[in-house]
Coordinates of C-alpha atoms in Angstrom, one line a residue:
M1 CA 133.0 137.5 129.9
D2 CA 129.4 135.5 129.3
T3 CA 128.0 135.4 133.0
K4 CA 124.2 134.7 132.1
H5 CA 124.4 131.1 132.9
S6 CA 128.1 131.4 135.1
E7 CA 126.4 132.0 139.1
S8 CA 125.3 128.3 139.9
V9 CA 124.4 125.9 136.8
E10 CA 126.2 122.7 136.9
S11 CA 125.4 119.9 134.5
P12 CA 123.1 117.3 135.8
Q13 CA 124.7 114.6 137.3
L14 CA 122.4 110.8 137.0
N15 CA 123.0 107.4 137.9
E16 CA 121.6 104.7 135.6
D17 CA 118.0 104.7 137.7
D18 CA 117.4 108.5 136.4
L19 CA 118.1 107.3 132.5
M20 CA 115.1 105.1 132.4
G21 CA 112.4 106.3 130.3
K22 CA 112.3 110.0 131.7
T23 CA 112.6 112.9 129.9
I24 CA 114.8 115.1 131.3
A25 CA 114.7 119.3 130.2
I26 CA 118.3 120.4 128.8
L27 CA 119.8 123.1 130.7
P28 CA 122.2 125.5 129.7
W29 CA 126.0 124.2 129.1
D30 CA 124.3 120.9 128.8
R31 CA 125.4 119.6 125.7
F32 CA 129.0 121.3 126.4
Y33 CA 129.5 119.2 129.1
N34 CA 128.4 115.9 126.9
W35 CA 131.9 116.9 124.8
I36 CA 133.9 119.5 127.3
H37 CA 134.7 120.3 130.7
C38 CA 136.3 124.0 130.0
A39 CA 137.9 126.2 128.3
C40 CA 141.1 127.1 129.8
V41 CA 143.6 130.3 128.7
V42 CA 147.3 129.8 130.0
T43 CA 149.3 132.6 130.0
F44 CA 153.0 132.7 131.5
D45 CA 153.1 135.3 134.4
L46 CA 156.7 137.3 135.7
E47 CA 156.4 136.3 139.4
L48 CA 153.9 133.6 139.2
G49 CA 155.1 131.6 136.3
Q50 CA 152.5 129.5 134.1
A51 CA 149.0 130.6 135.3
M52 CA 145.3 130.1 134.5
E53 CA 144.1 133.5 133.1
L54 CA 140.9 132.1 132.4
I55 CA 138.4 128.9 132.4
Y56 CA 135.4 129.2 130.7
P57 CA 131.9 128.8 131.3
G58 CA 132.9 130.8 134.2
H59 CA 131.1 128.4 137.3
V60 CA 133.5 125.5 136.2
K61 CA 134.9 123.7 139.0
L62 CA 138.2 122.8 139.1
T63 CA 140.5 122.0 142.4
D64 CA 143.7 123.8 143.0
K65 CA 145.8 120.7 142.1
E66 CA 144.1 120.0 138.6
K67 CA 144.5 123.6 138.0
M68 CA 148.3 123.7 138.8
N69 CA 148.6 120.2 136.9
I70 CA 146.7 121.9 133.9
C71 CA 149.3 125.1 134.0
Y72 CA 152.7 123.8 133.8
L73 CA 151.6 121.1 131.5
S74 CA 149.6 123.2 128.8
F75 CA 153.6 124.7 128.3
P76 CA 156.5 123.1 126.1
D77 CA 159.4 122.7 129.2
S78 CA 162.0 125.3 128.9
N79 CA 164.7 123.3 127.2
S80 CA 162.6 122.4 124.1
G81 CA 163.0 126.1 123.1
C82 CA 159.4 125.7 121.2
M83 CA 158.9 128.9 118.7
G84 CA 155.7 129.8 117.4
D85 CA 152.3 127.3 117.2
T86 CA 152.8 124.0 119.1
Q87 CA 150.0 121.4 119.4
F88 CA 150.3 118.5 121.9
H89 CA 148.1 117.1 124.3
F90 CA 148.1 115.2 127.9
R91 CA 146.6 113.1 130.1
I92 CA 145.9 114.0 134.4
R93 CA 144.6 112.5 137.3
Q94 CA 140.8 113.2 137.9
C95 CA 141.0 115.1 142.1
P96 CA 138.4 112.4 143.9
G97 CA 135.4 113.1 145.4
R98 CA 133.2 114.6 141.9
K99 CA 129.8 113.4 140.8
P100 CA 129.2 110.5 139.0
L101 CA 129.5 110.4 135.0
V102 CA 126.8 113.1 133.0
R103 CA 124.0 111.2 131.3
A104 CA 125.4 111.2 127.9
H105 CA 128.5 109.6 129.1
S106 CA 126.8 106.8 130.6
Q107 CA 124.7 105.8 127.7
Y108 CA 128.0 106.4 125.6
N109 CA 130.0 103.9 127.6
R110 CA 127.7 101.4 127.3
D111 CA 127.6 101.1 123.4
C112 CA 130.9 102.0 122.7
P113 CA 134.2 99.8 121.7
V114 CA 135.5 98.9 125.1
A115 CA 139.2 100.5 124.0
L116 CA 137.1 104.5 123.8
Q117 CA 134.8 103.8 127.1
L118 CA 136.2 107.2 128.8
D119 CA 136.8 106.7 132.3
D120 CA 135.6 109.3 136.3
A121 CA 139.3 109.3 137.1
H122 CA 141.2 110.8 134.2
Y123 CA 141.0 114.8 132.1
Y124 CA 142.8 114.8 129.1
G125 CA 144.1 118.6 127.8
F126 CA 144.4 119.5 124.5
V127 CA 147.1 122.6 123.8
Y128 CA 147.5 124.9 121.7
F129 CA 150.7 127.5 123.0
R130 CA 152.2 130.2 121.1
Q131 CA 155.4 131.6 121.5
T132 CA 156.6 134.2 119.5
K133 CA 159.2 137.2 119.9
D134 CA 157.7 140.3 121.8
R135 CA 159.5 143.6 122.5
S136 CA 156.8 145.0 124.7
I137 CA 156.7 142.0 127.2
R138 CA 159.4 142.1 129.7
R139 CA 160.3 138.9 129.4
G140 CA 160.7 139.5 125.7
Y141 CA 158.3 136.4 124.8
F142 CA 154.6 135.8 124.2
Q143 CA 153.8 132.9 125.8
K144 CA 150.3 132.0 126.3
S145 CA 148.6 128.1 125.4
V146 CA 144.2 127.6 124.8
V147 CA 143.5 124.3 125.9
L148 CA 140.4 122.0 126.1
V149 CA 139.7 119.9 128.9
T150 CA 137.8 116.7 128.3
K151 CA 137.0 113.2 129.2
L152 CA 136.8 112.2 125.8
P153 CA 139.6 109.8 124.2
F154 CA 138.8 111.5 121.2
V155 CA 142.6 112.7 120.5
A156 CA 142.1 113.3 116.3
L157 CA 138.4 115.3 116.7
F158 CA 139.7 117.5 119.8
N159 CA 143.6 118.2 118.0
Q160 CA 141.5 119.5 115.1
V161 CA 139.4 121.4 117.5
I162 CA 141.9 123.2 119.1
S163 CA 143.6 124.3 115.8
I164 CA 140.3 126.2 114.4
V165 CA 139.6 127.1 118.3
A166 CA 143.0 128.6 119.5
P167 CA 144.1 131.1 116.5
E168 CA 140.9 132.9 116.3
Y169 CA 141.3 133.3 120.3
F170 CA 144.9 134.5 120.1
D171 CA 143.5 137.1 116.8
N172 CA 140.3 138.1 118.4
G173 CA 140.8 137.7 122.0
E174 CA 138.1 136.0 124.8
P175 CA 134.5 136.7 122.9
S176 CA 135.8 134.4 120.3
L177 CA 136.5 131.9 122.7
E178 CA 132.8 132.3 123.8
A179 CA 131.9 131.8 120.6
A180 CA 133.4 128.3 120.2
C181 CA 131.9 127.2 123.4
H182 CA 128.5 128.4 122.3
D183 CA 129.0 126.4 118.7
I184 CA 129.7 123.6 121.3
D185 CA 126.8 123.7 123.5
Q186 CA 124.7 123.4 120.3
W187 CA 126.1 119.9 119.2
P188 CA 124.3 116.9 119.5
M189 CA 125.0 113.2 122.2
P190 CA 127.9 111.4 120.6
V191 CA 126.1 108.8 120.1
P192 CA 127.5 104.9 119.2
G193 CA 127.2 105.0 116.0
D194 CA 125.6 108.3 114.4
T195 CA 127.3 110.5 112.3
L196 CA 127.2 114.0 113.4
N197 CA 127.5 117.2 111.9
L198 CA 129.6 119.7 114.3
P199 CA 129.9 123.2 113.3
I200 CA 132.8 125.0 115.0
M201 CA 133.6 129.2 114.2
G202 CA 132.1 128.9 110.9
T203 CA 133.2 125.7 109.9
V204 CA 131.4 122.0 110.1
L205 CA 133.3 118.8 111.5
Q206 CA 131.8 115.2 110.1
V207 CA 132.4 112.5 112.2
R208 CA 131.4 109.0 113.0
V209 CA 131.4 108.0 116.5
P210 CA 132.4 104.5 116.9
C211 CA 129.9 101.9 118.3
R212 CA 130.8 98.7 119.8
L213 CA 129.0 96.5 117.0
D214 CA 130.9 97.8 114.4
K215 CA 133.4 95.5 112.4
L216 CA 136.7 95.7 113.3
I217 CA 138.3 94.8 109.7
G218 CA 136.2 96.1 107.4
V219 CA 133.8 99.4 105.9
T220 CA 131.1 100.6 109.0
Q221 CA 128.3 101.5 107.5
P222 CA 127.0 105.0 109.1
R223 CA 123.6 104.4 110.6
T224 CA 121.1 106.2 107.9
G225 CA 118.4 107.7 110.1
Q226 CA 119.7 111.1 110.8
M227 CA 120.0 113.5 107.8
H228 CA 122.2 116.3 108.0
T229 CA 121.0 120.1 107.0
I230 CA 124.3 121.8 107.7
P231 CA 127.1 120.6 104.7
A232 CA 130.4 119.5 106.6
H233 CA 133.5 121.1 105.3
T234 CA 135.7 118.5 106.6
I235 CA 135.3 115.3 107.2
L236 CA 137.2 113.4 109.4
P237 CA 138.2 110.0 109.0
S238 CA 138.2 108.9 112.6
L239 CA 137.6 110.4 116.0
H240 CA 140.4 109.1 117.9
E241 CA 143.0 107.4 115.9
V242 CA 146.5 108.7 115.9
D243 CA 149.1 108.0 113.3
I244 CA 151.2 104.8 114.8
Y245 CA 153.1 104.7 111.7
S246 CA 155.3 108.4 111.5
S247 CA 155.7 108.1 115.1
V248 CA 156.8 104.9 115.4
L249 CA 159.0 105.8 112.4
S250 CA 162.4 105.7 113.8
I251 CA 162.1 102.5 115.6
L252 CA 159.9 100.5 112.9
P253 CA 161.7 97.2 113.3
H254 CA 161.1 97.4 117.1
V255 CA 157.1 97.8 116.4
Q256 CA 156.4 93.9 117.4
L257 CA 158.9 94.1 120.4
L258 CA 156.9 97.1 122.2
W259 CA 153.4 95.7 121.3
E260 CA 154.4 92.6 123.1
L261 CA 155.4 95.5 126.1
V262 CA 152.4 97.5 125.4
L263 CA 150.4 94.0 126.1
I264 CA 152.1 92.6 129.0
G265 CA 151.9 96.2 130.6
E266 CA 155.4 97.1 131.2
P267 CA 156.7 100.6 132.1
I268 CA 157.4 102.7 129.2
V269 CA 159.0 106.2 129.0
V270 CA 159.5 108.2 125.7
M271 CA 162.0 110.7 125.0
A272 CA 162.1 113.1 122.9
S273 CA 162.5 116.8 122.2
S274 CA 158.6 118.5 122.2
P275 CA 155.4 117.2 123.6
T276 CA 154.1 116.9 120.2
I277 CA 156.3 113.7 119.5
T278 CA 156.1 112.2 122.7
C279 CA 152.5 112.4 123.1
N280 CA 151.8 110.9 119.3
T281 CA 154.2 108.4 120.4
V282 CA 152.6 107.2 123.7
Q283 CA 148.8 107.7 122.0
A284 CA 150.2 105.1 119.0
L285 CA 152.0 102.7 121.9
V286 CA 148.7 102.3 123.6
N287 CA 146.8 102.3 120.3
M288 CA 149.1 99.3 119.1
I289 CA 146.6 96.6 120.9
A290 CA 143.1 97.9 120.0
P291 CA 140.2 96.4 120.6
L292 CA 142.0 95.5 123.7
K293 CA 141.9 98.3 126.7
F294 CA 145.1 99.5 127.9
C295 CA 143.9 99.6 131.2
S296 CA 147.0 101.9 132.8
D297 CA 147.8 104.6 133.3
F298 CA 149.7 106.3 130.8
R299 CA 150.5 110.2 129.9
P300 CA 151.5 111.4 126.7
Y301 CA 153.3 114.4 128.1
F302 CA 155.0 114.7 131.7
T303 CA 156.9 117.0 133.6
I304 CA 158.7 117.4 136.8
H305 CA 156.0 119.5 137.9
D306 CA 153.1 116.5 137.7
S307 CA 152.0 116.3 141.1
E308 CA 152.7 112.4 140.3
F309 CA 156.1 113.2 140.1
K310 CA 157.6 111.6 143.1
E311 CA 155.2 108.2 143.1
Y312 CA 156.6 107.4 139.3
T313 CA 160.2 108.5 140.0
T314 CA 160.8 107.0 143.2
R315 CA 163.9 104.5 142.9
T316 CA 162.8 102.7 146.0
Q317 CA 160.5 100.0 144.7
A318 CA 159.3 99.0 141.0
P319 CA 158.0 101.9 138.1
P320 CA 154.6 101.2 138.2
P321 CA 152.7 99.8 135.2
V322 CA 153.0 103.1 133.0
I323 CA 153.9 105.0 130.0
L324 CA 155.6 108.2 130.3
G325 CA 156.4 111.1 127.6
V326 CA 159.1 113.0 128.3
T327 CA 161.1 115.9 126.9
N328 CA 163.3 117.5 130.2
P329 CA 166.7 116.6 130.1
F330 CA 166.9 115.9 133.7
F331 CA 164.5 113.0 133.0
A332 CA 167.0 110.8 131.4
K333 CA 168.7 110.6 134.6
T334 CA 165.9 110.4 136.7
L335 CA 164.6 107.7 135.3
Q336 CA 168.0 105.7 134.2
H337 CA 166.3 102.9 135.9
W338 CA 163.5 102.2 134.2
P339 CA 163.2 98.9 132.3
H340 CA 162.2 100.3 129.3
I341 CA 163.2 103.6 127.3
I342 CA 162.1 104.6 123.9
R343 CA 164.1 107.4 122.0
I344 CA 162.5 108.8 119.2
G345 CA 164.1 111.3 117.0
E346 CA 162.0 114.3 114.2
M347 CA 159.2 113.2 112.4
G348 CA 160.1 111.4 109.3
S349 CA 159.2 113.8 106.9
A350 CA 155.9 112.4 104.2
G351 CA 157.5 109.6 101.9
S352 CA 160.9 109.7 102.4
S353 CA 163.0 106.5 103.6
P354 CA 163.3 106.3 107.0
K355 CA 166.7 105.8 108.7
L356 CA 166.0 103.2 111.5
A357 CA 166.9 102.4 115.2
N358 CA 167.7 98.5 114.2
K359 CA 169.1 97.3 116.7
V360 CA 167.9 96.8 120.5
K361 CA 170.1 98.7 123.0
K362 CA 171.1 98.1 126.1
A363 CA 168.6 100.3 128.9
T364 CA 172.1 101.7 130.6
A365 CA 173.4 102.8 127.2
L366 CA 171.1 105.7 127.4
K367 CA 173.1 108.4 129.7
T368 CA 171.4 112.1 128.0
L369 CA 168.1 112.7 125.9
D370 CA 171.0 113.5 123.2
S371 CA 171.2 109.4 122.4
N372 CA 170.3 108.1 119.2
P373 CA 166.9 106.6 118.2
G374 CA 166.1 103.7 119.5
V375 CA 164.7 101.4 121.7
Y376 CA 167.1 101.1 125.4
T377 CA 165.7 97.7 126.9
R378 CA 166.9 93.9 127.9
F379 CA 163.5 92.6 127.5
K380 CA 163.8 89.4 125.0
A381 CA 160.5 89.3 122.5
F382 CA 158.7 86.1 123.3
L383 CA 157.4 86.1 119.7
T384 CA 159.9 85.7 116.2
K385 CA 159.9 88.9 114.7
D386 CA 157.6 89.4 111.3
K387 CA 160.0 90.5 108.5
M388 CA 158.0 90.5 105.9
I389 CA 155.4 93.5 107.2
L390 CA 158.7 95.6 107.6
K391 CA 159.2 94.4 103.7
R392 CA 156.1 95.6 102.8
L393 CA 156.3 99.6 105.3
M394 CA 160.3 99.5 103.5
K395 CA 159.3 99.4 100.3
G396 CA 156.2 101.5 100.7
A397 CA 158.6 104.1 102.1
Q398 CA 161.5 103.7 98.9
L399 CA 158.2 104.2 96.5
K400 CA 156.7 107.2 98.4
R401 CA 153.4 105.2 99.3
P402 CA 151.1 107.9 101.2
V403 CA 152.2 107.9 105.1
E404 CA 148.2 107.0 105.4
A405 CA 148.5 103.9 103.6
Q406 CA 151.6 102.7 105.3
N407 CA 149.6 104.0 108.5
A408 CA 146.6 101.8 107.3
I409 CA 149.0 98.7 106.1
L410 CA 150.7 99.0 109.6
R411 CA 147.6 99.2 112.0
R412 CA 145.7 96.2 110.1
H413 CA 149.2 94.1 111.4
L414 CA 148.9 94.9 114.6
L415 CA 144.7 94.8 114.9
E416 CA 145.1 91.0 113.4
L417 CA 147.9 90.4 115.9
T418 CA 146.3 91.3 118.8
Q419 CA 143.2 89.5 117.6
S420 CA 145.3 86.0 116.9
F421 CA 146.5 86.7 120.5
M422 CA 142.8 87.5 122.3
I423 CA 141.2 85.1 120.1
P424 CA 141.9 81.8 121.9
L425 CA 141.0 83.7 125.2
E426 CA 137.7 84.7 124.0
R427 CA 137.6 81.1 122.8
Y428 CA 138.0 79.8 126.4
M429 CA 135.5 82.4 128.2
A430 CA 132.8 81.1 126.3
S431 CA 133.0 77.6 127.3
L432 CA 133.1 78.7 131.0
M433 CA 129.7 79.8 129.9
P434 CA 126.8 76.8 131.6
L435 CA 125.1 75.3 128.7
Q436 CA 121.6 76.9 127.5
R437 CA 119.6 73.8 128.4
N438 CA 120.7 73.9 131.8
I439 CA 119.2 77.4 132.6
S440 CA 116.2 77.2 134.8
P441 CA 113.3 78.8 135.4
H442 CA 112.8 77.0 138.4
K443 CA 116.4 77.2 139.7
G444 CA 118.1 79.9 141.0
S445 CA 120.6 82.4 138.2
P446 CA 123.1 80.7 136.2
R447 CA 126.7 81.4 136.9
L448 CA 130.3 82.1 134.9
G449 CA 132.4 79.0 135.3
P450 CA 135.7 80.6 137.1
F451 CA 139.2 81.5 135.0
D452 CA 142.1 78.6 135.2
S453 CA 145.2 79.8 133.1
D454 CA 146.3 76.7 133.6
K455 CA 143.2 75.0 131.8
F456 CA 144.0 77.9 129.6
L457 CA 147.5 77.0 128.8
E458 CA 146.9 73.6 127.9
T459 CA 144.5 74.5 125.1
V460 CA 147.3 76.9 123.2
E461 CA 149.2 74.1 121.7
H462 CA 146.7 72.8 119.8
S463 CA 143.7 76.3 119.3
G464 CA 146.3 78.7 120.2
P465 CA 147.2 82.0 118.0
Q466 CA 149.3 79.9 115.4
L467 CA 145.4 78.8 114.1
T468 CA 145.0 82.7 112.5
S469 CA 149.2 84.1 113.0
G470 CA 152.5 83.1 111.2
I471 CA 153.8 84.1 113.5
K472 CA 155.9 81.9 116.3
G473 CA 157.2 82.1 119.5
D474 CA 156.5 80.8 122.5
W475 CA 153.0 82.4 122.9
E476 CA 152.7 80.0 126.1
S477 CA 155.0 82.5 128.4
L478 CA 153.5 85.7 126.9
Y479 CA 150.1 84.6 127.7
R480 CA 151.7 83.8 131.7
R481 CA 153.2 87.6 131.5
F482 CA 150.0 88.6 130.2
F483 CA 148.4 87.2 133.0
R484 CA 149.7 89.5 135.6
S485 CA 148.9 93.0 133.9
P486 CA 146.5 95.2 134.2
N487 CA 145.3 94.9 130.4
F488 CA 144.3 91.2 131.6
E489 CA 142.0 92.1 134.6
G490 CA 140.7 95.1 132.8
W491 CA 139.2 92.4 129.9
Y492 CA 138.5 89.7 132.2
Y493 CA 136.4 92.4 134.4
Q494 CA 134.9 93.3 131.6
R495 CA 134.4 90.3 129.7
Q496 CA 132.9 89.0 132.7
K497 CA 130.2 91.3 133.3
E498 CA 129.2 91.0 130.3
M499 CA 129.1 87.3 130.4
N500 CA 126.8 87.1 133.3
Q501 CA 124.9 89.7 131.8
K502 CA 123.7 87.6 129.2
L503 CA 123.3 85.0 131.4
Q504 CA 121.0 87.3 133.5
L505 CA 119.1 88.0 130.0
L506 CA 118.4 84.1 129.5
H507 CA 116.9 83.7 132.7
L508 CA 114.7 86.9 132.6
E509 CA 113.8 85.1 129.0
A510 CA 113.7 81.6 130.8
L511 CA 111.4 82.6 133.7
S512 CA 108.7 85.4 131.3
N513 CA 108.3 82.1 128.9
A514 CA 107.9 79.6 131.6
N515 CA 104.3 78.4 133.0
L516 CA 104.6 79.5 136.6
S517 CA 101.4 79.7 137.5
E518 CA 100.8 75.6 136.8
W519 CA 104.2 74.9 138.4
I520 CA 103.1 77.1 142.0
V521 CA 100.1 74.6 142.1
D522 CA 101.2 72.3 145.0
K523 CA 104.5 74.2 146.2
E524 CA 104.6 75.8 149.9
E525 CA 104.0 79.3 150.5
V526 CA 107.7 79.6 151.1
E527 CA 109.1 78.9 147.7
I528 CA 106.6 80.8 145.8
V529 CA 107.5 83.9 148.0
D530 CA 110.9 83.2 146.7
L531 CA 110.2 83.1 143.7
I532 CA 108.4 86.6 143.5
L533 CA 111.4 87.8 145.1
K534 CA 113.2 86.1 141.8
I535 CA 111.1 87.7 139.3
K536 CA 111.7 90.8 141.3
E537 CA 115.0 91.1 141.1
K538 CA 114.9 90.2 137.4
L539 CA 112.4 92.6 136.8
T540 CA 115.6 95.3 138.3
F541 CA 117.6 94.0 136.3
A542 CA 115.6 94.9 132.9
H543 CA 114.6 98.2 134.6
R544 CA 118.5 99.0 134.9
N545 CA 119.3 97.6 131.5
H546 CA 116.2 98.4 129.4
G547 CA 118.7 98.5 126.2
I548 CA 119.5 95.2 125.8
V549 CA 115.9 93.5 127.5
G550 CA 113.1 92.8 125.0
K551 CA 110.6 95.3 126.2
E552 CA 108.1 92.0 124.9
S553 CA 109.8 89.8 128.3
V554 CA 109.5 92.6 130.7
S555 CA 105.8 92.6 130.2
R556 CA 104.7 88.6 129.7
L557 CA 107.1 88.5 133.0
Q558 CA 105.5 91.3 135.1
K559 CA 102.4 89.6 134.1
Q560 CA 103.7 86.1 135.8
L561 CA 104.5 88.1 138.6
E562 CA 100.6 89.4 138.9
D563 CA 99.3 86.0 138.7
I564 CA 101.7 84.5 141.4
V565 CA 100.8 87.3 144.1
S566 CA 97.3 87.0 143.3
T567 CA 97.4 83.0 144.3
L568 CA 98.6 84.0 147.8
P569 CA 96.2 85.2 150.7
D570 CA 95.3 88.9 151.5
D571 CA 98.0 89.7 154.5
L572 CA 100.5 88.1 152.5
Q573 CA 99.3 90.1 148.8
S574 CA 99.9 93.7 151.4
V575 CA 103.5 92.4 152.7
I576 CA 104.6 91.6 149.3
K577 CA 103.4 94.5 147.4
T578 CA 105.4 97.4 149.5

């Protein structure tokens, strides 16, 4: 074990004020923490069961609760009988009381698409589990998992990375895991908009980090400022996207109903025979409403040992708005009261014509995990089913169209559906902005108007989703359900924050361009001091949002402040400057 930096090194945790124009020395493992929290090895101990064998780097802190959750989620349930190698991922709560985001994560969150922002409350774990017969072990089996723990939702990237790192570890032991971590410690920061070459274990992965300014439909233009000296062996088309088409192939006729359930934040449980299938399906569901961020909890793989098991399976209250992926047959009985249950069969082979579960079944019809694939729910969709997209995908399957093309068609359809739903909301939010001509340097900061759901719904009949979507149905009722969901709360909070920031920026510009020296000529001292405080508040805002505020505006405003302060009596100047 390399203990060179293991004793007391912690990645520096910085707030926004620490980031402003300061050069910060890069410490050992800083770059590693930009991408990964730690690597773990979990083994099966005859006395303890699943046990943490190794955490690397050695100084990384995990609470006992986090270790326990990682251990239990790093093995498939015993009933699934996964022999050979199995890959999947999970998501767990981070224990409270940790330090804030590292610098790279704060910068990444500022510029990445909202749906890809990392949150400080959860970890992802990317697992590579190996189970083989071994007579030299008392139990008769070798069972061990290598796990990468991270905050970043880069499902495609980390599935690829763990598939490279874990087999090397199983062949060569701990030194290879150390070597992989040292490779990751050389990676550049995950800067949105950048195309990066990431060396790992003798190969190079090329990825592009999505940016908030990317076009949602169409090819994004990579930034050209960065030259790569290392050739890439593997170019990943996406950091985070999963194959939605393959994941929902056996329940394809219900994809639009599932889109509605995810949009309005309904509790859903996905039952399948292996964690690989559950995690792919849960991740596909969450991705269905992109570019809207899924704001409820979701667990791609969930077991009876999870610390939230009692919270999520109690019958004394309604199920929480969470999506769970489970493999243990015990859940068929425990979660029987859940309103929406998806049973997924084995993944269809590429190009095969799928056997589809065409009818929605009543939730009470599901008794065991071995029930037929299907969607078990009493939910009645608000929108009529788009049969054209289903015909197109079925024809593609018959013609053996590549899975990648099928997935692109389905993903585009879902994206256009989400955009049709969100465009009227965005249009209404824009109407809440005060007119630019009403933003005065001599008045207080302008305010965003309140969101009135009834007033919004009055606009749906004439300028609703029907303008961009051919799908008919009760859009108004769908909006009403959406307004009660965490997804609406998350979207509204984010848009409110962005628009208030925009108003602050416009007010700052108005102040910097105004002739304030002339305005204060006939003003009382108290009014002048009030203006000075207003300018100082704007300069603080500019300091904290230096990435979006023009330097010239800040310079002009600073000069305005100095000129105004200089007109005051000396005693008052000294008070204001302190």
